[in-house]
Amino acid sequence: MAYAAFRSIGAYVPQKVLTNNDLAEMVDTSDEWIYKRTGIKERRIAAKEEKTSDMGTKAAELAIERSGVPREDIDLVVCGTISPDYFNMPATATIISNNLGLNSPMAFDMSAACTGFIYSLSIAKAFVESGMKKNVLVVGAEKLSAITDFTDRGTCILFGDGAGAAVISATENKEEAIIDIHTAADGAYADLLMTPNGGSGSQHDALESEAAGCYMQMKGNETFKIAVRTLTKDVKEILAHNNIESDSIKHFVPHQANLRIIKAVGDALKMKKEQVVLTVEKYGNTSGASIPMAINDIYEKGELKAGELMLLDAFGGGLTWGSALVPFSPLKK
Ligand code: ACO
């Protein structure tokens, strides 16, 4: 049987920094409020002409180069995003694939909001384990600034832009394999986080749909409470199901939405400070890109070594959530 190994990581962040003080000049908020309630100090904002696919391509270039997998051998590209270059079609994954000069692999986008990377990883694992594909490029890329209402202080303080990517490939060595991935959704809470216009559920006609309803709307406080409850249960379950104690986790890499959510889940798992990977202060919430960007952060600091076990978790619009137990298994040691 083939197993799926997490071979490499790459990321890209845009140049422009938007600080809390910059936002305080745009809406009624303050650096103190944002930092205390979210742990965010600043976030990156893509240039006007910079698309989600451009950022995803840059992250993927690095991930492919670091993987040692020849690019012509990539046979599937999955891009987790809720801010695609174009709504409906073409998929951002196909544009990334073309930018990279890949060999016409299957390519599609995954819409699972902040859980986009974990959902995409589970697709990669399933395709590799079934033998249908051998080398999967998993991208999480977001230009959330394009779908953010910068007059709404309840959302605009949270989000940022960026991209991350990983190469997952087949191995016969079980020691290298992704151990387990949990994925779930509950559409009963669909209205907590949505972009109401632009789709077939839109209450506006096509010409009007450029209006504010194309931006993200969120019931933040309700989402917060469900996130803490659901994530705590989910990560406890994935650890128990695989007989793994939380002190065997070298790197706990949560979705970077809010420091208070991360702390609540980390405390419930009795995680030590040095186990928890944090980038929320400098990048904010980059939805589907946040987990691979955080993994890349520890990789580039030299803190992620071959064989070390990561626990990933995420929660987002849908509502969707998931967790994954992933050893880092580079080909190049
Ligand atoms: N600056 C100052 N005051 C503010 C701001 C702001 N930016 N935003 C809200 N407030 C005010 C509110 O108006 C409210 O005032 P009131 O008490 O007078 O009515 C007060 O602050 C408290 O508001 P809450 O919404 O209860 O604040 P909360 O502590 O819940 O923090 C936040 C808000 C940061 C949005 C939090 O709820 C959160 O992080 N939610 C979860 C987000 C999340 O994880 N989403 C899922 C992933 S995102 C995705 O999938 C794309």
PDB file of N, CA, C and O and ligand atoms in Angstrom, residues 27-30 33-34 37-38 40 82 112-115 142 144 147 152-159 193 216 218-225 227 231 255-261 285-288 315-320, ligand 1:
ATOM      1  N   VAL A  27     -11.231  52.857  10.579  1.00  0.00           N
ATOM      2  CA  VAL A  27     -12.474  52.527  11.297  1.00  0.00           C
ATOM      3  C   VAL A  27     -12.297  52.865  12.774  1.00  0.00           C
ATOM      4  O   VAL A  27     -11.182  53.112  13.237  1.00  0.00           O
ATOM      5  N   ASP A  28     -13.413  52.819  13.520  1.00  0.00           N
ATOM      6  CA  ASP A  28     -13.386  53.171  14.939  1.00  0.00           C
ATOM      7  C   ASP A  28     -12.831  51.985  15.743  1.00  0.00           C
ATOM      8  O   ASP A  28     -13.577  51.118  16.210  1.00  0.00           O
ATOM      9  N   THR A  29     -11.511  51.919  15.859  1.00  0.00           N
ATOM     10  CA  THR A  29     -10.861  50.851  16.614  1.00  0.00           C
ATOM     11  C   THR A  29      -9.530  51.375  17.146  1.00  0.00           C
ATOM     12  O   THR A  29      -9.199  52.544  16.955  1.00  0.00           O
ATOM     13  N   SER A  30      -8.752  50.516  17.816  1.00  0.00           N
ATOM     14  CA  SER A  30      -7.447  50.940  18.328  1.00  0.00           C
ATOM     15  C   SER A  30      -6.502  49.744  18.340  1.00  0.00           C
ATOM     16  O   SER A  30      -6.953  48.588  18.367  1.00  0.00           O
ATOM     17  N   TRP A  33      -7.235  47.587  21.421  1.00  0.00           N
ATOM     18  CA  TRP A  33      -8.409  46.698  21.333  1.00  0.00           C
ATOM     19  C   TRP A  33      -8.074  45.481  20.473  1.00  0.00           C
ATOM     20  O   TRP A  33      -8.332  44.341  20.855  1.00  0.00           O
ATOM     21  N   ILE A  34      -7.495  45.738  19.299  1.00  0.00           N
ATOM     22  CA  ILE A  34      -7.236  44.622  18.362  1.00  0.00           C
ATOM     23  C   ILE A  34      -6.249  43.629  18.993  1.00  0.00           C
ATOM     24  O   ILE A  34      -6.472  42.413  18.977  1.00  0.00           O
ATOM     25  N   ARG A  37      -7.862  41.631  21.975  1.00  0.00           N
ATOM     26  CA  ARG A  37      -8.938  40.687  21.602  1.00  0.00           C
ATOM     27  C   ARG A  37      -8.497  39.619  20.615  1.00  0.00           C
ATOM     28  O   ARG A  37      -9.180  38.600  20.463  1.00  0.00           O
ATOM     29  N   THR A  38      -7.395  39.879  19.864  1.00  0.00           N
ATOM     30  CA  THR A  38      -7.034  38.924  18.795  1.00  0.00           C
ATOM     31  C   THR A  38      -5.576  38.482  18.810  1.00  0.00           C
ATOM     32  O   THR A  38      -5.239  37.459  18.218  1.00  0.00           O
ATOM     33  N   ILE A  40      -3.355  40.161  17.236  1.00  0.00           N
ATOM     34  CA  ILE A  40      -2.807  40.622  15.945  1.00  0.00           C
ATOM     35  C   ILE A  40      -2.212  42.032  16.105  1.00  0.00           C
ATOM     36  O   ILE A  40      -2.811  42.907  16.738  1.00  0.00           O
ATOM     37  N   ILE A  82     -10.694  30.878  -0.506  1.00  0.00           N
ATOM     38  CA  ILE A  82     -12.030  31.485  -0.610  1.00  0.00           C
ATOM     39  C   ILE A  82     -11.925  32.848  -1.295  1.00  0.00           C
ATOM     40  O   ILE A  82     -12.891  33.597  -1.343  1.00  0.00           O
ATOM     41  N   ALA A 112     -13.227  25.582   1.636  1.00  0.00           N
ATOM     42  CA  ALA A 112     -13.533  25.193   3.013  1.00  0.00           C
ATOM     43  C   ALA A 112     -13.057  26.281   3.975  1.00  0.00           C
ATOM     44  O   ALA A 112     -12.741  26.001   5.131  1.00  0.00           O
ATOM     45  N   ALA A 113     -12.957  27.512   3.450  1.00  0.00           N
ATOM     46  CA  ALA A 113     -12.541  28.666   4.253  1.00  0.00           C
ATOM     47  C   ALA A 113     -11.240  28.355   4.999  1.00  0.00           C
ATOM     48  O   ALA A 113     -10.310  27.814   4.403  1.00  0.00           O
ATOM     49  N   CYS A 114     -11.203  28.649   6.299  1.00  0.00           N
ATOM     50  CA  CYS A 114      -9.938  28.513   7.037  1.00  0.00           C
ATOM     51  C   CYS A 114      -9.484  27.063   7.173  1.00  0.00           C
ATOM     52  O   CYS A 114      -8.342  26.800   7.515  1.00  0.00           O
ATOM     53  N   THR A 115     -10.395  26.126   6.910  1.00  0.00           N
ATOM     54  CA  THR A 115     -10.014  24.710   6.977  1.00  0.00           C
ATOM     55  C   THR A 115      -9.513  24.222   5.612  1.00  0.00           C
ATOM     56  O   THR A 115      -9.247  23.030   5.423  1.00  0.00           O
ATOM     57  N   GLU A 142      -4.528  33.108  -0.323  1.00  0.00           N
ATOM     58  CA  GLU A 142      -5.666  34.005  -0.092  1.00  0.00           C
ATOM     59  C   GLU A 142      -5.288  35.464  -0.317  1.00  0.00           C
ATOM     60  O   GLU A 142      -4.279  35.945   0.214  1.00  0.00           O
ATOM     61  N   LEU A 144      -7.429  37.941   0.878  1.00  0.00           N
ATOM     62  CA  LEU A 144      -8.655  38.258   1.615  1.00  0.00           C
ATOM     63  C   LEU A 144      -8.967  39.747   1.557  1.00  0.00           C
ATOM     64  O   LEU A 144     -10.126  40.145   1.691  1.00  0.00           O
ATOM     65  N   ILE A 147     -11.846  40.638  -0.563  1.00  0.00           N
ATOM     66  CA  ILE A 147     -13.235  40.343  -0.168  1.00  0.00           C
ATOM     67  C   ILE A 147     -13.525  40.844   1.258  1.00  0.00           C
ATOM     68  O   ILE A 147     -14.430  40.369   1.929  1.00  0.00           O
ATOM     69  N   ASP A 152     -15.990  47.787   7.928  1.00  0.00           N
ATOM     70  CA  ASP A 152     -16.572  46.947   8.987  1.00  0.00           C
ATOM     71  C   ASP A 152     -15.484  46.550   9.995  1.00  0.00           C
ATOM     72  O   ASP A 152     -14.672  45.664   9.731  1.00  0.00           O
ATOM     73  N   ARG A 153     -15.482  47.199  11.160  1.00  0.00           N
ATOM     74  CA  ARG A 153     -14.406  46.955  12.138  1.00  0.00           C
ATOM     75  C   ARG A 153     -14.461  45.554  12.728  1.00  0.00           C
ATOM     76  O   ARG A 153     -13.489  45.067  13.307  1.00  0.00           O
ATOM     77  N   GLY A 154     -15.630  44.900  12.601  1.00  0.00           N
ATOM     78  CA  GLY A 154     -15.758  43.543  13.140  1.00  0.00           C
ATOM     79  C   GLY A 154     -15.007  42.500  12.327  1.00  0.00           C
ATOM     80  O   GLY A 154     -14.706  41.409  12.823  1.00  0.00           O
ATOM     81  N   THR A 155     -14.697  42.805  11.065  1.00  0.00           N
ATOM     82  CA  THR A 155     -13.958  41.830  10.247  1.00  0.00           C
ATOM     83  C   THR A 155     -12.615  42.363   9.729  1.00  0.00           C
ATOM     84  O   THR A 155     -11.644  41.611   9.667  1.00  0.00           O
ATOM     85  N   CYS A 156     -12.559  43.662   9.362  1.00  0.00           N
ATOM     86  CA  CYS A 156     -11.361  44.119   8.633  1.00  0.00           C
ATOM     87  C   CYS A 156     -10.088  44.083   9.476  1.00  0.00           C
ATOM     88  O   CYS A 156      -8.989  44.073   8.932  1.00  0.00           O
ATOM     89  N   ILE A 157     -10.245  44.018  10.790  1.00  0.00           N
ATOM     90  CA  ILE A 157      -9.065  43.986  11.658  1.00  0.00           C
ATOM     91  C   ILE A 157      -8.418  42.601  11.698  1.00  0.00           C
ATOM     92  O   ILE A 157      -7.300  42.438  12.163  1.00  0.00           O
ATOM     93  N   LEU A 158      -9.153  41.585  11.203  1.00  0.00           N
ATOM     94  CA  LEU A 158      -8.702  40.202  11.378  1.00  0.00           C
ATOM     95  C   LEU A 158      -7.848  39.674  10.231  1.00  0.00           C
ATOM     96  O   LEU A 158      -6.943  38.868  10.449  1.00  0.00           O
ATOM     97  N   PHE A 159      -8.182  40.100   8.999  1.00  0.00           N
ATOM     98  CA  PHE A 159      -7.705  39.339   7.847  1.00  0.00           C
ATOM     99  C   PHE A 159      -6.487  39.934   7.151  1.00  0.00           C
ATOM    100  O   PHE A 159      -6.261  41.138   7.175  1.00  0.00           O
ATOM    101  N   LEU A 193     -20.715  33.013   8.855  1.00  0.00           N
ATOM    102  CA  LEU A 193     -19.583  33.542   8.110  1.00  0.00           C
ATOM    103  C   LEU A 193     -19.868  33.358   6.635  1.00  0.00           C
ATOM    104  O   LEU A 193     -19.913  32.216   6.165  1.00  0.00           O
ATOM    105  N   MET A 216     -16.863  39.601   2.961  1.00  0.00           N
ATOM    106  CA  MET A 216     -17.125  38.667   4.065  1.00  0.00           C
ATOM    107  C   MET A 216     -17.936  39.339   5.163  1.00  0.00           C
ATOM    108  O   MET A 216     -17.660  40.484   5.530  1.00  0.00           O
ATOM    109  N   MET A 218     -19.389  38.388   9.170  1.00  0.00           N
ATOM    110  CA  MET A 218     -19.171  37.368  10.204  1.00  0.00           C
ATOM    111  C   MET A 218     -19.856  37.748  11.511  1.00  0.00           C
ATOM    112  O   MET A 218     -19.798  38.903  11.926  1.00  0.00           O
ATOM    113  N   LYS A 219     -20.504  36.743  12.132  1.00  0.00           N
ATOM    114  CA  LYS A 219     -20.974  36.933  13.510  1.00  0.00           C
ATOM    115  C   LYS A 219     -19.842  36.426  14.399  1.00  0.00           C
ATOM    116  O   LYS A 219     -19.770  35.228  14.722  1.00  0.00           O
ATOM    117  N   GLY A 220     -18.934  37.336  14.718  1.00  0.00           N
ATOM    118  CA  GLY A 220     -17.655  36.960  15.316  1.00  0.00           C
ATOM    119  C   GLY A 220     -17.763  36.256  16.646  1.00  0.00           C
ATOM    120  O   GLY A 220     -17.124  35.230  16.873  1.00  0.00           O
ATOM    121  N   ASN A 221     -18.603  36.808  17.545  1.00  0.00           N
ATOM    122  CA  ASN A 221     -18.638  36.262  18.896  1.00  0.00           C
ATOM    123  C   ASN A 221     -19.202  34.841  18.928  1.00  0.00           C
ATOM    124  O   ASN A 221     -18.667  33.959  19.607  1.00  0.00           O
ATOM    125  N   GLU A 222     -20.277  34.599  18.161  1.00  0.00           N
ATOM    126  CA  GLU A 222     -20.839  33.232  18.095  1.00  0.00           C
ATOM    127  C   GLU A 222     -19.829  32.268  17.482  1.00  0.00           C
ATOM    128  O   GLU A 222     -19.643  31.132  17.948  1.00  0.00           O
ATOM    129  N   THR A 223     -19.164  32.744  16.410  1.00  0.00           N
ATOM    130  CA  THR A 223     -18.167  31.900  15.742  1.00  0.00           C
ATOM    131  C   THR A 223     -17.050  31.536  16.721  1.00  0.00           C
ATOM    132  O   THR A 223     -16.607  30.384  16.781  1.00  0.00           O
ATOM    133  N   PHE A 224     -16.629  32.531  17.499  1.00  0.00           N
ATOM    134  CA  PHE A 224     -15.556  32.343  18.482  1.00  0.00           C
ATOM    135  C   PHE A 224     -15.880  31.199  19.437  1.00  0.00           C
ATOM    136  O   PHE A 224     -15.085  30.288  19.665  1.00  0.00           O
ATOM    137  N   LYS A 225     -17.088  31.246  20.001  1.00  0.00           N
ATOM    138  CA  LYS A 225     -17.463  30.241  21.020  1.00  0.00           C
ATOM    139  C   LYS A 225     -17.522  28.835  20.411  1.00  0.00           C
ATOM    140  O   LYS A 225     -17.045  27.869  21.012  1.00  0.00           O
ATOM    141  N   ALA A 227     -15.915  27.847  17.775  1.00  0.00           N
ATOM    142  CA  ALA A 227     -14.548  27.462  17.395  1.00  0.00           C
ATOM    143  C   ALA A 227     -13.818  26.827  18.572  1.00  0.00           C
ATOM    144  O   ALA A 227     -13.218  25.748  18.443  1.00  0.00           O
ATOM    145  N   LEU A 231     -12.984  22.864  18.265  1.00  0.00           N
ATOM    146  CA  LEU A 231     -11.576  22.522  18.064  1.00  0.00           C
ATOM    147  C   LEU A 231     -11.027  21.720  19.236  1.00  0.00           C
ATOM    148  O   LEU A 231     -10.280  20.752  19.053  1.00  0.00           O
ATOM    149  N   HIS A 255      -4.665  26.919  13.131  1.00  0.00           N
ATOM    150  CA  HIS A 255      -5.064  28.026  12.252  1.00  0.00           C
ATOM    151  C   HIS A 255      -4.931  29.327  13.044  1.00  0.00           C
ATOM    152  O   HIS A 255      -5.351  29.410  14.196  1.00  0.00           O
ATOM    153  N   GLN A 256      -4.357  30.344  12.400  1.00  0.00           N
ATOM    154  CA  GLN A 256      -4.024  31.584  13.112  1.00  0.00           C
ATOM    155  C   GLN A 256      -5.171  32.590  12.968  1.00  0.00           C
ATOM    156  O   GLN A 256      -5.078  33.548  12.199  1.00  0.00           O
ATOM    157  N   ALA A 257      -6.259  32.351  13.716  1.00  0.00           N
ATOM    158  CA  ALA A 257      -7.416  33.253  13.629  1.00  0.00           C
ATOM    159  C   ALA A 257      -7.396  34.265  14.761  1.00  0.00           C
ATOM    160  O   ALA A 257      -7.642  35.450  14.554  1.00  0.00           O
ATOM    161  N   ASN A 258      -7.120  33.766  15.960  1.00  0.00           N
ATOM    162  CA  ASN A 258      -7.240  34.608  17.139  1.00  0.00           C
ATOM    163  C   ASN A 258      -6.421  33.956  18.247  1.00  0.00           C
ATOM    164  O   ASN A 258      -6.595  32.766  18.536  1.00  0.00           O
ATOM    165  N   LEU A 259      -5.516  34.722  18.861  1.00  0.00           N
ATOM    166  CA  LEU A 259      -4.635  34.174  19.893  1.00  0.00           C
ATOM    167  C   LEU A 259      -5.431  33.571  21.047  1.00  0.00           C
ATOM    168  O   LEU A 259      -5.023  32.571  21.649  1.00  0.00           O
ATOM    169  N   ARG A 260      -6.623  34.153  21.330  1.00  0.00           N
ATOM    170  CA  ARG A 260      -7.420  33.634  22.451  1.00  0.00           C
ATOM    171  C   ARG A 260      -7.974  32.248  22.138  1.00  0.00           C
ATOM    172  O   ARG A 260      -8.059  31.392  23.021  1.00  0.00           O
ATOM    173  N   ILE A 261      -8.334  31.995  20.860  1.00  0.00           N
ATOM    174  CA  ILE A 261      -8.798  30.650  20.483  1.00  0.00           C
ATOM    175  C   ILE A 261      -7.624  29.668  20.592  1.00  0.00           C
ATOM    176  O   ILE A 261      -7.752  28.576  21.151  1.00  0.00           O
ATOM    177  N   ASN A 285      -5.190  36.712  10.227  1.00  0.00           N
ATOM    178  CA  ASN A 285      -5.859  35.499   9.751  1.00  0.00           C
ATOM    179  C   ASN A 285      -5.802  35.469   8.221  1.00  0.00           C
ATOM    180  O   ASN A 285      -6.443  36.294   7.566  1.00  0.00           O
ATOM    181  N   THR A 286      -5.053  34.516   7.675  1.00  0.00           N
ATOM    182  CA  THR A 286      -4.967  34.390   6.209  1.00  0.00           C
ATOM    183  C   THR A 286      -5.730  33.152   5.733  1.00  0.00           C
ATOM    184  O   THR A 286      -5.412  32.586   4.684  1.00  0.00           O
ATOM    185  N   SER A 287      -6.745  32.762   6.501  1.00  0.00           N
ATOM    186  CA  SER A 287      -7.657  31.675   6.123  1.00  0.00           C
ATOM    187  C   SER A 287      -6.880  30.431   5.653  1.00  0.00           C
ATOM    188  O   SER A 287      -6.017  29.944   6.372  1.00  0.00           O
ATOM    189  N   GLY A 288      -7.180  29.938   4.444  1.00  0.00           N
ATOM    190  CA  GLY A 288      -6.574  28.684   3.970  1.00  0.00           C
ATOM    191  C   GLY A 288      -5.055  28.718   3.882  1.00  0.00           C
ATOM    192  O   GLY A 288      -4.409  27.661   3.793  1.00  0.00           O
ATOM    193  N   PHE A 315     -10.481  25.885  11.749  1.00  0.00           N
ATOM    194  CA  PHE A 315     -11.912  26.102  11.906  1.00  0.00           C
ATOM    195  C   PHE A 315     -12.295  27.282  11.033  1.00  0.00           C
ATOM    196  O   PHE A 315     -11.597  28.288  11.019  1.00  0.00           O
ATOM    197  N   GLY A 316     -13.391  27.186  10.281  1.00  0.00           N
ATOM    198  CA  GLY A 316     -13.735  28.328   9.435  1.00  0.00           C
ATOM    199  C   GLY A 316     -15.141  28.275   8.880  1.00  0.00           C
ATOM    200  O   GLY A 316     -15.959  27.425   9.264  1.00  0.00           O
ATOM    201  N   GLY A 317     -15.403  29.196   7.950  1.00  0.00           N
ATOM    202  CA  GLY A 317     -16.726  29.342   7.350  1.00  0.00           C
ATOM    203  C   GLY A 317     -17.230  28.029   6.778  1.00  0.00           C
ATOM    204  O   GLY A 317     -16.487  27.207   6.263  1.00  0.00           O
ATOM    205  N   GLY A 318     -18.530  27.847   6.907  1.00  0.00           N
ATOM    206  CA  GLY A 318     -19.149  26.595   6.411  1.00  0.00           C
ATOM    207  C   GLY A 318     -20.333  26.143   7.252  1.00  0.00           C
ATOM    208  O   GLY A 318     -21.392  25.983   6.751  1.00  0.00           O
ATOM    209  N   LEU A 319     -20.095  25.945   8.569  1.00  0.00           N
ATOM    210  CA  LEU A 319     -18.803  25.902   9.247  1.00  0.00           C
ATOM    211  C   LEU A 319     -18.050  24.619   8.896  1.00  0.00           C
ATOM    212  O   LEU A 319     -18.667  23.571   8.712  1.00  0.00           O
ATOM    213  N   THR A 320     -16.737  24.724   8.853  1.00  0.00           N
ATOM    214  CA  THR A 320     -15.889  23.559   8.608  1.00  0.00           C
ATOM    215  C   THR A 320     -14.847  23.483   9.709  1.00  0.00           C
ATOM    216  O   THR A 320     -14.492  24.505  10.302  1.00  0.00           O
TER     217      THR A 320
HETATM  218  N1  ACO B   1     -12.542  47.775  17.656  1.00  0.00           N
HETATM  219  C1  ACO B   1     -13.176  48.205  18.762  1.00  0.00           C
HETATM  220  N2  ACO B   1     -14.330  47.657  19.204  1.00  0.00           N
HETATM  221  C2  ACO B   1     -14.849  46.637  18.511  1.00  0.00           C
HETATM  222  C3  ACO B   1     -14.248  46.134  17.328  1.00  0.00           C
HETATM  223  C4  ACO B   1     -13.048  46.763  16.904  1.00  0.00           C
HETATM  224  N3  ACO B   1     -12.379  46.363  15.814  1.00  0.00           N
HETATM  225  N4  ACO B   1     -14.987  45.126  16.852  1.00  0.00           N
HETATM  226  C5  ACO B   1     -16.020  44.974  17.679  1.00  0.00           C
HETATM  227  N5  ACO B   1     -15.955  45.894  18.683  1.00  0.00           N
HETATM  228  C6  ACO B   1     -16.864  46.080  19.815  1.00  0.00           C
HETATM  229  C7  ACO B   1     -18.253  45.565  19.534  1.00  0.00           C
HETATM  230  O1  ACO B   1     -19.039  46.515  18.865  1.00  0.00           O
HETATM  231  C8  ACO B   1     -18.756  45.264  20.940  1.00  0.00           C
HETATM  232  O2  ACO B   1     -19.185  46.476  21.531  1.00  0.00           O
HETATM  233  P1  ACO B   1     -20.471  46.511  22.531  1.00  0.00           P
HETATM  234  O3  ACO B   1     -20.075  45.630  23.690  1.00  0.00           O
HETATM  235  O4  ACO B   1     -20.590  47.953  22.844  1.00  0.00           O
HETATM  236  O5  ACO B   1     -21.608  45.958  21.716  1.00  0.00           O
HETATM  237  C9  ACO B   1     -17.511  44.814  21.696  1.00  0.00           C
HETATM  238  O6  ACO B   1     -16.381  45.308  20.922  1.00  0.00           O
HETATM  239  C10 ACO B   1     -17.390  43.294  21.829  1.00  0.00           C
HETATM  240  O7  ACO B   1     -17.635  42.705  20.550  1.00  0.00           O
HETATM  241  P2  ACO B   1     -17.528  41.143  20.323  1.00  0.00           P
HETATM  242  O8  ACO B   1     -17.882  40.844  18.892  1.00  0.00           O
HETATM  243  O9  ACO B   1     -18.305  40.428  21.401  1.00  0.00           O
HETATM  244  O10 ACO B   1     -15.958  40.936  20.559  1.00  0.00           O
HETATM  245  P3  ACO B   1     -15.131  39.590  20.682  1.00  0.00           P
HETATM  246  O11 ACO B   1     -14.406  39.559  21.949  1.00  0.00           O
HETATM  247  O12 ACO B   1     -15.975  38.405  20.322  1.00  0.00           O
HETATM  248  O13 ACO B   1     -14.027  39.780  19.542  1.00  0.00           O
HETATM  249  C11 ACO B   1     -13.588  38.926  17.310  1.00  0.00           C
HETATM  250  C12 ACO B   1     -14.397  39.901  18.173  1.00  0.00           C
HETATM  251  C13 ACO B   1     -12.138  39.312  17.421  1.00  0.00           C
HETATM  252  C14 ACO B   1     -14.069  39.048  15.875  1.00  0.00           C
HETATM  253  C15 ACO B   1     -13.800  37.480  17.852  1.00  0.00           C
HETATM  254  O14 ACO B   1     -15.175  37.253  18.056  1.00  0.00           O
HETATM  255  C16 ACO B   1     -13.251  36.391  16.942  1.00  0.00           C
HETATM  256  O15 ACO B   1     -12.052  36.268  16.785  1.00  0.00           O
HETATM  257  N6  ACO B   1     -14.132  35.533  16.413  1.00  0.00           N
HETATM  258  C17 ACO B   1     -13.747  34.294  15.718  1.00  0.00           C
HETATM  259  C18 ACO B   1     -13.231  34.545  14.330  1.00  0.00           C
HETATM  260  C19 ACO B   1     -12.928  33.221  13.679  1.00  0.00           C
HETATM  261  O16 ACO B   1     -12.212  32.405  14.207  1.00  0.00           O
HETATM  262  N7  ACO B   1     -13.509  32.978  12.501  1.00  0.00           N
HETATM  263  C20 ACO B   1     -13.357  31.702  11.836  1.00  0.00           C
HETATM  264  C21 ACO B   1     -12.252  31.716  10.855  1.00  0.00           C
HETATM  265  S1  ACO B   1     -12.391  32.991   9.646  1.00  0.00           S
HETATM  266  C22 ACO B   1     -12.789  32.252   8.111  1.00  0.00           C
HETATM  267  O17 ACO B   1     -13.180  31.133   8.011  1.00  0.00           O
HETATM  268  C23 ACO B   1     -12.645  33.105   6.892  1.00  0.00           C
END
